[in-house]
Coordinates of C-alpha atoms (C1' of nucleotides) in Angstrom, one line a residue:
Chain A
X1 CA 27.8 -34.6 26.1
X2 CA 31.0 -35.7 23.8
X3 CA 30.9 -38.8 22.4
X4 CA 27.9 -40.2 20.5
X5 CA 26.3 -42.9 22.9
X6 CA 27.9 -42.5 26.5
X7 CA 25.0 -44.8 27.5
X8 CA 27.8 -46.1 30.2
X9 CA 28.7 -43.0 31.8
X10 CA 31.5 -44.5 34.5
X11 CA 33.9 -47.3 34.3
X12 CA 35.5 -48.4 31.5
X13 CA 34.0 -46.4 28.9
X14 CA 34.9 -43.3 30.9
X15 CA 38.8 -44.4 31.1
X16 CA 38.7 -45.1 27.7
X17 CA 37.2 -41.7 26.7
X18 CA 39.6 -40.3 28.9
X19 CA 42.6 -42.0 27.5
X20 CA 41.7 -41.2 24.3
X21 CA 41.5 -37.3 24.8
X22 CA 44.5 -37.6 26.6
X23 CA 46.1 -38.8 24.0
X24 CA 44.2 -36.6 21.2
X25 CA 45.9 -33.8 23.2
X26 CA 49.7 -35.6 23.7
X27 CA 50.1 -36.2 19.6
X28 CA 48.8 -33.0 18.3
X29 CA 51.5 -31.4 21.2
X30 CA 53.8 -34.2 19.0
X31 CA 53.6 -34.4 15.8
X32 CA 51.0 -31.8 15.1
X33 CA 47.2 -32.1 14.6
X34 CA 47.6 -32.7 10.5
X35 CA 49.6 -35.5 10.7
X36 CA 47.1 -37.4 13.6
X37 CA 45.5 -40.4 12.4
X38 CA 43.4 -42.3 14.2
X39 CA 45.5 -45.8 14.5
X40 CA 47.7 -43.4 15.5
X41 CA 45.9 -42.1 18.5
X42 CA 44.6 -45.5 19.5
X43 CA 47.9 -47.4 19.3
X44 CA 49.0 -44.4 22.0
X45 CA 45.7 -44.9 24.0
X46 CA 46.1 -48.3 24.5
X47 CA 43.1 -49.5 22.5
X48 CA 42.1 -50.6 19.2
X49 CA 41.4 -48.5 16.3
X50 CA 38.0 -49.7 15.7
X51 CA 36.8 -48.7 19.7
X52 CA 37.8 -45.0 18.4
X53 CA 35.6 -45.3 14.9
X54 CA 32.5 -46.5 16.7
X55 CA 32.8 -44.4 19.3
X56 CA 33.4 -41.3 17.6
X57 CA 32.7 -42.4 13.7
X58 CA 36.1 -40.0 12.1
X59 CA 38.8 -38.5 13.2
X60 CA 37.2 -34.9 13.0
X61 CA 34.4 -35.9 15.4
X62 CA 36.7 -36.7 18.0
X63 CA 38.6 -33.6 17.3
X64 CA 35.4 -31.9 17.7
X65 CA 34.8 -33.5 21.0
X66 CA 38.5 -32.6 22.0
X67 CA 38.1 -28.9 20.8
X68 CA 34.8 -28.0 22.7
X69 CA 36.9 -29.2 26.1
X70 CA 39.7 -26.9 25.1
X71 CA 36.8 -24.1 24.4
X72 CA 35.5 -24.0 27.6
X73 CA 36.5 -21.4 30.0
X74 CA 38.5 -21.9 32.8
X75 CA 37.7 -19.1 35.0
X76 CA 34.5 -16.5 35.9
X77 CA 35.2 -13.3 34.1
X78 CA 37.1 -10.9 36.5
X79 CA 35.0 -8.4 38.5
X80 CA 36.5 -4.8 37.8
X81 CA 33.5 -3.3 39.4
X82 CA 31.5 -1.9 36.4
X83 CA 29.6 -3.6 33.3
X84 CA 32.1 -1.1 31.0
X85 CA 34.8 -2.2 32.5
X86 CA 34.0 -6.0 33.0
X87 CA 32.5 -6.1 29.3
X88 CA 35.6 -4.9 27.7
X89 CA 37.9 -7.0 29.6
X90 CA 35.9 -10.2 29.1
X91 CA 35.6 -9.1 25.6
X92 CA 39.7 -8.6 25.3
X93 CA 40.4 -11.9 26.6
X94 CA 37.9 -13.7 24.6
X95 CA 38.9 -12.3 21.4
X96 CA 42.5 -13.2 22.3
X97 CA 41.7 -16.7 22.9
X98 CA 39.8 -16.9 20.0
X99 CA 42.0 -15.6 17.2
X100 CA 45.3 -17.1 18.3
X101 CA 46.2 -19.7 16.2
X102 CA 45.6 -22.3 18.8
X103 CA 42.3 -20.7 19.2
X104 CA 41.2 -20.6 15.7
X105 CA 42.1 -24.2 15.0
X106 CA 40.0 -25.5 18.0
X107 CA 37.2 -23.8 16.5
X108 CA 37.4 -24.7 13.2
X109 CA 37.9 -28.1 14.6
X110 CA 35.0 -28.2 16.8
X111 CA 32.9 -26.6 14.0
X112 CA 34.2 -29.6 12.2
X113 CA 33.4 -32.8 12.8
X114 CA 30.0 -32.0 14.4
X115 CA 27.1 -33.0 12.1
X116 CA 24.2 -32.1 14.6
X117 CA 25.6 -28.8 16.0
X118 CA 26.1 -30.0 19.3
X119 CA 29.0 -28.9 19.9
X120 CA 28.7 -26.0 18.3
X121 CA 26.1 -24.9 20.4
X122 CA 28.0 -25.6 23.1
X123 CA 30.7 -23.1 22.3
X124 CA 27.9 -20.2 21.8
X125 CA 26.8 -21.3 25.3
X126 CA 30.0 -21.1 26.6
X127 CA 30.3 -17.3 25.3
X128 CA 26.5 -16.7 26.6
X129 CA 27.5 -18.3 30.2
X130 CA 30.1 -15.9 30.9
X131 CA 27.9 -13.3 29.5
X132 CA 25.3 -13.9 31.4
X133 CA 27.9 -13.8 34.4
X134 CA 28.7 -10.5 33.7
X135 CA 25.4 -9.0 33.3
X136 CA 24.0 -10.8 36.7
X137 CA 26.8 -9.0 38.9
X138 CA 25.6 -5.7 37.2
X139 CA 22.2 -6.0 37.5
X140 CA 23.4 -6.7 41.5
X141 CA 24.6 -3.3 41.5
X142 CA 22.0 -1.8 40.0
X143 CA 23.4 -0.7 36.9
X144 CA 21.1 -1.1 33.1
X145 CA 22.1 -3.7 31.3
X146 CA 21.5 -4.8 27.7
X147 CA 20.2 -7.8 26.9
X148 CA 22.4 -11.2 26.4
X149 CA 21.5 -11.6 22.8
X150 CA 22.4 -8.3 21.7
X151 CA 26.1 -8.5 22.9
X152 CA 26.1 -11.9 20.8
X153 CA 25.3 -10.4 18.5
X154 CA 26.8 -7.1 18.8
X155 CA 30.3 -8.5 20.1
X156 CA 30.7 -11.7 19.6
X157 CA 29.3 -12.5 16.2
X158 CA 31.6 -10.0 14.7
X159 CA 34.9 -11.8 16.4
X160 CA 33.9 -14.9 15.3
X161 CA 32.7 -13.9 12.0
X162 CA 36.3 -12.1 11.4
X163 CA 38.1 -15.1 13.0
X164 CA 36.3 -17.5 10.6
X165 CA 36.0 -15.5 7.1
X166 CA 38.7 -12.7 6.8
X167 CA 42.0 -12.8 6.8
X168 CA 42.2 -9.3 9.5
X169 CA 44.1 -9.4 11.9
X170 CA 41.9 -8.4 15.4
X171 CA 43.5 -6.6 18.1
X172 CA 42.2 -5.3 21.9
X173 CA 40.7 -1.8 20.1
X174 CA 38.2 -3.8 18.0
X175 CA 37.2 -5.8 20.9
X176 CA 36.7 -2.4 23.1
X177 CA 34.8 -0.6 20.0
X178 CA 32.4 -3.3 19.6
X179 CA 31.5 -3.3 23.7
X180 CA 31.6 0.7 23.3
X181 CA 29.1 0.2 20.5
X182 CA 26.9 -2.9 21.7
X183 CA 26.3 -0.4 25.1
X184 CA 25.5 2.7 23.2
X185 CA 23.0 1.0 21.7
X186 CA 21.6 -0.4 24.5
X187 CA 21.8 3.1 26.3
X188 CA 20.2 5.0 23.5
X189 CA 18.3 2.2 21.4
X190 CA 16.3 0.9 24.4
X191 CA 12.6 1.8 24.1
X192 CA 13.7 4.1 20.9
X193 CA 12.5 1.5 18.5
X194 CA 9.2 -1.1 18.5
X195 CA 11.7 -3.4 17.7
X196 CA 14.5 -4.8 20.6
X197 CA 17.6 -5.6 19.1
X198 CA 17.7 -8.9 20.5
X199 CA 16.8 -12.6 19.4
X200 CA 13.8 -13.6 17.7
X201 CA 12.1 -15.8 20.1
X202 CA 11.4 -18.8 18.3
X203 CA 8.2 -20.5 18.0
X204 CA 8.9 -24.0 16.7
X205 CA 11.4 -26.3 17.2
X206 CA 11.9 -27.1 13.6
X207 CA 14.9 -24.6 11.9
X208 CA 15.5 -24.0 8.4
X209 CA 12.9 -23.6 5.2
Chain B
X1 CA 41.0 -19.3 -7.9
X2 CA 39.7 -23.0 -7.3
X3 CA 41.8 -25.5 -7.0
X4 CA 45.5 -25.4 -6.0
X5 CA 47.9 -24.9 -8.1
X6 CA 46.1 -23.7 -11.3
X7 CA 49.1 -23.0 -13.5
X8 CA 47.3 -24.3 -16.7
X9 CA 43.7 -22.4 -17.0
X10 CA 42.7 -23.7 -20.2
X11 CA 42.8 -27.0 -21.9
X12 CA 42.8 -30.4 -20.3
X13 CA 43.5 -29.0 -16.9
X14 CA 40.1 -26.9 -17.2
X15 CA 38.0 -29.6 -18.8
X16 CA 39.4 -32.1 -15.5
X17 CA 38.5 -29.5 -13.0
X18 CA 35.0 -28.6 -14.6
X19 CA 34.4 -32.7 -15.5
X20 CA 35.0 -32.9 -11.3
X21 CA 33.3 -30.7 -10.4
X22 CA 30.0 -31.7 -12.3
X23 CA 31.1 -35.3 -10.8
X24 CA 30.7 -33.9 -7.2
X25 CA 27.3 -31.5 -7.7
X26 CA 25.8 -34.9 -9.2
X27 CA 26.7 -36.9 -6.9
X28 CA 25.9 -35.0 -3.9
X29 CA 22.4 -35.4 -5.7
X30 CA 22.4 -38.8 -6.2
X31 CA 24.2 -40.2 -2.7
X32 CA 24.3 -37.7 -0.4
X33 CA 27.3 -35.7 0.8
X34 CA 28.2 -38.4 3.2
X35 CA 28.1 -41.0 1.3
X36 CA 30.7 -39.6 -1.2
X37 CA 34.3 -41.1 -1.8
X38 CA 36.6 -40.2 -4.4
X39 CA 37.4 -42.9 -5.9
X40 CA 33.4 -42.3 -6.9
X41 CA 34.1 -38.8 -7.7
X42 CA 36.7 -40.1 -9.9
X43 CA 35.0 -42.8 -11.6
X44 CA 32.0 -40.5 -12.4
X45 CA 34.6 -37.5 -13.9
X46 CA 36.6 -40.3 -15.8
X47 CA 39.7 -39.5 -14.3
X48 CA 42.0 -41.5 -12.0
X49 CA 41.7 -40.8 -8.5
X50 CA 45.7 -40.0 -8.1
X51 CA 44.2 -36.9 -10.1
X52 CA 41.8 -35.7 -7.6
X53 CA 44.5 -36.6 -4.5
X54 CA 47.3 -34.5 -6.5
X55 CA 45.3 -31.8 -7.3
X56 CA 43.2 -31.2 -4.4
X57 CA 44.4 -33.5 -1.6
X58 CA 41.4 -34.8 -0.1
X59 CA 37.7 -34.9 -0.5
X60 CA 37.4 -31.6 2.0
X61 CA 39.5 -29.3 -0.2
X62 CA 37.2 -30.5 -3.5
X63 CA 34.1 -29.9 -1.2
X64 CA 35.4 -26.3 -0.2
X65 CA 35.7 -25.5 -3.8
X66 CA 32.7 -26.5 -4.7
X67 CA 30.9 -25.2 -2.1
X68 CA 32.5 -21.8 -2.7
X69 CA 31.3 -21.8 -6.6
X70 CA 27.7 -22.4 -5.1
X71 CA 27.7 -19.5 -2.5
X72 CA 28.7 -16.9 -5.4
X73 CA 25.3 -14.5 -6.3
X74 CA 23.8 -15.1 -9.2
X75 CA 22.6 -11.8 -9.3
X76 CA 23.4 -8.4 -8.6
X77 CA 20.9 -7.0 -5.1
X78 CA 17.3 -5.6 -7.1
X79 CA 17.3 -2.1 -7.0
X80 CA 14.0 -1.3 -4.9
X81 CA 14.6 2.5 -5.4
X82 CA 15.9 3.0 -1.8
X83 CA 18.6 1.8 0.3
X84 CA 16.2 1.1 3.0
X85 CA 14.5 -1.7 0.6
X86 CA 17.7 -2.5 -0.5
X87 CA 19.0 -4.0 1.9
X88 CA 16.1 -5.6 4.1
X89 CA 15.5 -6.9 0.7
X90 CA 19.5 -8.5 0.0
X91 CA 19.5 -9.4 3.9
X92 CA 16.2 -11.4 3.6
X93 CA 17.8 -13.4 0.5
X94 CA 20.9 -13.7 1.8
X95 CA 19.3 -14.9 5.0
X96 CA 17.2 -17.5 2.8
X97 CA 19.9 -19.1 1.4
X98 CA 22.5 -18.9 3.9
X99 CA 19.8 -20.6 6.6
X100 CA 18.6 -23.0 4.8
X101 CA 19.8 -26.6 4.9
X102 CA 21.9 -26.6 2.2
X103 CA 23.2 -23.2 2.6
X104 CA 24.6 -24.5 6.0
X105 CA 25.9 -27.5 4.2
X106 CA 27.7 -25.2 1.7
X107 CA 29.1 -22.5 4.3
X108 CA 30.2 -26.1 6.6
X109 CA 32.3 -26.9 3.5
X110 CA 33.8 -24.2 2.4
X111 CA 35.4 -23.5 5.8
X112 CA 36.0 -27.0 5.8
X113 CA 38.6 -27.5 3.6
X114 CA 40.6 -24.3 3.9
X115 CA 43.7 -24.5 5.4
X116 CA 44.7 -21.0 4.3
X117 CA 41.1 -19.2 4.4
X118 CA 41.5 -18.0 0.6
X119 CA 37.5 -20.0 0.3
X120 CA 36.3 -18.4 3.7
X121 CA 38.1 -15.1 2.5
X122 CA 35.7 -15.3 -0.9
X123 CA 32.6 -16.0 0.7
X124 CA 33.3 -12.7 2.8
X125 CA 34.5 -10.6 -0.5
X126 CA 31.2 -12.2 -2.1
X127 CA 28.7 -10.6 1.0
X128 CA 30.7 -7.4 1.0
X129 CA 30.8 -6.8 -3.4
X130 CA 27.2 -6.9 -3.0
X131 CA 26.9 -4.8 0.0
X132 CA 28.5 -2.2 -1.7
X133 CA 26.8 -2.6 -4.9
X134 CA 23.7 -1.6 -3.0
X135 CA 25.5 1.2 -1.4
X136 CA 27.1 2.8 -4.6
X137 CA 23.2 2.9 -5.4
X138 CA 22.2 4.7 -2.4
X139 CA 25.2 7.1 -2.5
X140 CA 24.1 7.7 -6.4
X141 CA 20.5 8.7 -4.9
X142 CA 21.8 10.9 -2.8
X143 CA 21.0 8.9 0.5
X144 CA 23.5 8.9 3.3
X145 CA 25.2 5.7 3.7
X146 CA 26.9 3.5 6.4
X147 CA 30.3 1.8 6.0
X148 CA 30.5 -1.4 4.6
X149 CA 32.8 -2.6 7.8
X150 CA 29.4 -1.7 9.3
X151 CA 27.0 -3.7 7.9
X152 CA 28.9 -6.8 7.8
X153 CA 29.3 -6.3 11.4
X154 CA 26.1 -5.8 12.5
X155 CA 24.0 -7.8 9.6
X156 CA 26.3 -10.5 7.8
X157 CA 28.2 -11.3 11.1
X158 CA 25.3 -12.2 13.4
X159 CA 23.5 -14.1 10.7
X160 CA 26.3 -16.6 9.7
X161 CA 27.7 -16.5 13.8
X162 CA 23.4 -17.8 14.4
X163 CA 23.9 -20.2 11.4
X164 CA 26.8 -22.1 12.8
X165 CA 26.9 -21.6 16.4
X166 CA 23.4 -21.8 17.5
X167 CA 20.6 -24.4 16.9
X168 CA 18.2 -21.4 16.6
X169 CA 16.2 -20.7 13.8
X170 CA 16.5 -17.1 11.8
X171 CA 13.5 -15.8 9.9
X172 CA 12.9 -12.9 7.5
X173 CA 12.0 -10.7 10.6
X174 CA 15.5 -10.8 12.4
X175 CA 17.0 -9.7 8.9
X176 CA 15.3 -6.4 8.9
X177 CA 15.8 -6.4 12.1
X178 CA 19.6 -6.1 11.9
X179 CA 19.3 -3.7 9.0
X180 CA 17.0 -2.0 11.0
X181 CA 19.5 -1.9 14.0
X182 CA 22.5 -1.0 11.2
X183 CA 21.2 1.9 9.9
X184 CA 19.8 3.0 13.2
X185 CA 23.3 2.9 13.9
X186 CA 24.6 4.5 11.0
X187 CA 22.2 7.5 11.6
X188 CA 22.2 8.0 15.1
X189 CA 25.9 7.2 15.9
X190 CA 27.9 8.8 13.0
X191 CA 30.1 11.9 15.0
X192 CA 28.4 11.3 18.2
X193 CA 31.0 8.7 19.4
X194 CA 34.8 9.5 18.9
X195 CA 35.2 5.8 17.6
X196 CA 33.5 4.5 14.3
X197 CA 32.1 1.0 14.4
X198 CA 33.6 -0.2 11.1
X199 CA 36.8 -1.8 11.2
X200 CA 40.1 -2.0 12.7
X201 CA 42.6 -0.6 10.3
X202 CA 45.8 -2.7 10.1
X203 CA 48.8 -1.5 11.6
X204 CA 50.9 -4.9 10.9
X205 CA 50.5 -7.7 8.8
X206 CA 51.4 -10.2 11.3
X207 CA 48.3 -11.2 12.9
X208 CA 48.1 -13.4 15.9
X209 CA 49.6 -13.8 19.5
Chain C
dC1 C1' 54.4 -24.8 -38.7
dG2 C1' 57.3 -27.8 -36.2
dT3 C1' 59.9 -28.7 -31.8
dC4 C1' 60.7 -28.6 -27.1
dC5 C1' 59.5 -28.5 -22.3
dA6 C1' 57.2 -28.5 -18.1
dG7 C1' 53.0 -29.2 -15.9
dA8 C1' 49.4 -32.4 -15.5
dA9 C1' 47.1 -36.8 -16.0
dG10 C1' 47.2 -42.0 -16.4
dC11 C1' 48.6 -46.4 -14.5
dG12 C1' 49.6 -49.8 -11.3
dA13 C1' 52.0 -51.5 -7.2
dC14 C1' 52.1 -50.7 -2.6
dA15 C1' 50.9 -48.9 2.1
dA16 C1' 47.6 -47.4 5.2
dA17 C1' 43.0 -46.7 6.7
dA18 C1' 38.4 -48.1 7.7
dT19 C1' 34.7 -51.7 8.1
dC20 C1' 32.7 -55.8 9.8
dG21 C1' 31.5 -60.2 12.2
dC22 C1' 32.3 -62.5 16.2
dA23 C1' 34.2 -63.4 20.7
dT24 C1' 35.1 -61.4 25.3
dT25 C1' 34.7 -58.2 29.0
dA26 C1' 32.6 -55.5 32.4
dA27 C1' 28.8 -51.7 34.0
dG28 C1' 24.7 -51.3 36.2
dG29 C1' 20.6 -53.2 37.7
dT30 C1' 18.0 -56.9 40.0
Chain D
dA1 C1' 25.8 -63.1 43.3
dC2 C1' 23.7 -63.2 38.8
dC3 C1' 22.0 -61.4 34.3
dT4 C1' 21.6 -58.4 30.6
dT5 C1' 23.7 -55.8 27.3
dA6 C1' 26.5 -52.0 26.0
dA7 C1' 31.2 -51.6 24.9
dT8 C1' 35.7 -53.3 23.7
dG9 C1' 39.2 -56.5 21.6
dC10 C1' 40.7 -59.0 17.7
dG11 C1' 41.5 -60.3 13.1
dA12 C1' 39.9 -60.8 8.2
dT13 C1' 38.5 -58.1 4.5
dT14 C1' 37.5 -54.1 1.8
dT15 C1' 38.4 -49.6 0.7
dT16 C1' 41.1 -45.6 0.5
dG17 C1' 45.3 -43.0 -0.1
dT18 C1' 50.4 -42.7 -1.7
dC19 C1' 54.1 -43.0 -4.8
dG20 C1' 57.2 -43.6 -8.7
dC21 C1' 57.1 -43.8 -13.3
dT22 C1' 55.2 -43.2 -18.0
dT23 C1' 52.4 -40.8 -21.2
dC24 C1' 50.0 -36.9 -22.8
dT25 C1' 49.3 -32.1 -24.0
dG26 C1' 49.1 -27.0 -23.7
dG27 C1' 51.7 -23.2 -24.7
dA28 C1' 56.1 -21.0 -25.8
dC29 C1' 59.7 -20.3 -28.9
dG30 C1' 62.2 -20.5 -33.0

DNA sequence: CGTCCAGAAGCGACAAAATCGCATTAAGGT
DNA sequence: ACCTTAATGCGATTTTGTCGCTTCTGGACG
């Protein structure tokens, strides 16, 4: 999952991957993530610098690593008892987490160092997991529910893409208007138009032109 | 608007930045964006690396600006004689090149080396002068026409949250689709919903918890 | 048109980092 | 208990990044 090989999931690769986060997480608390190098952080994990640069080739990779384990969500969204309701307080708290400063720098940093898009796709996933949470308790009681791709698309693209281009500040309303909007469209869009608003299911495994 | 401090626009200051500059688009070329040091970027521009440090700090910060210059349009949208064609025809290109392996590479880079989001913050101004090119058009015609705010939501935002975030990949057909989805939107939604789906406006300038 | 001045680049010494080969350790399987 | 091999430790070497100082030059001003 994190690091490139991990061929040797237990023992002492394990400690030393551990040790190393932990101390990712110590000196950025310390001295702040700018001034981190990585002799720095191995001198502090108790190993040598060049375990950390074949491990995890750059500082920014390992940053990456650390970021997506800060991304991850703690908890289940809250039941409140409706989709409205659960949507729109899933939707607050994410976009708080996401746009504090803290938040913004873990994504840019797992954005980062991340050639392949690993762990970027692990973040979507995480978003999409609690989604998906969400939407299984209210299918359980019966209520319609859009589909997962169009609240990506409909709420969470725009956070992120806010977060990551424009200088706006974001604030509870915008998170509420964007659930208020992704459900009226699933409420009167459904079966309106030949066309879902949803992913394109892909066909090949190859991206790009 | 490039580099940092900028105080001098003309003269030797220019002729370093542009001789840079070139340095970095060949060499991308010719080594690969990995490969690339500055010390090389230097020795190819004919300056002293000191230069490159002082004035742009690392090899990120020259990549961002860069990368920035190569996401401006070349071109103002074609004028397809509707805003319908309009846009499914701007979305598809901007789709296109944004998707496409080095369009990742250049969006990857431009965030990259940003500390204060002023390159991020372009590439956003960028999608939304042409937006509203297209719509001053439409509104010209006579056609009725969404917010801006809008359509970056619901067609810029998805695309570039796909682009980075997921490993899927985007074709000409989920472009219309979101313009499709926007001006649904746009038709369907204006006054029947107390809230509009365009943007928060600002009450503070602080942003952030 | 000449002079001054501050910002910017050049230069070189130094400090810090990243890379690499080789020796050593220890998981995980047999 | 042994064997294989990935993973780490260590140190020499190369490369990159920093810093103080000097030199150059664009632009303003007289």
């Amino acid at each position: 999952m994190s690091p490139r090989p991990m061929v040797r999931p237990g023992g002492r690769s394990a400690r030393v991957q551990e040790s190393v986060h932990a101390a990712v997480r110590e000196l950025v608390e310390e001295v702040g993530r700018d001034a981190l190098t990585v002799p720095m952080v191995a001198t502090r994990a108790g190993v040598t610098p060049s375990t950390i640069y074949r491990r995890w080739g750059d500082l920014q990779e390992l940053l990456s690593d650390v970021a997506v384990e800060r991304l991850r969500p703690e908890t289940d969204p809250a039941d409140l008892g409706s989709l409205r309701a659960d949507l729109d307080a899933w939707a607050e708290q994410f976009l708080d987490e996401m746009a504090s400063p803290s938040g913004r720098a873990y994504i840019r940093d797992a954005l980062l160092g991340d050639p392949d898009g690993t762990n970027a796709g692990q973040c979507s996933a995480y978003a999409a997991e609690q989604i998906d949470a969400v939407l299984a308790r209210a299918v359980q009681r019966g209520e319609p529910v859009p589909e997962t791709e169009l609240l990506i698309d409909r709420v969470v693209a725009p956070i992120m893409y806010r977060i990551l281009f424009r200088p706006v500040p974001l604030d509870a309303a915008y998170a509420r208007e964007l659930v208020t909007n992704a459900l009226y469209a699933q409420q009167f869009e459904a079966g309106a138009r030949p066309t879902r608003a949803a992913a394109p299911r892909r066909s090949n495994g190859k991206p790009e032109n």
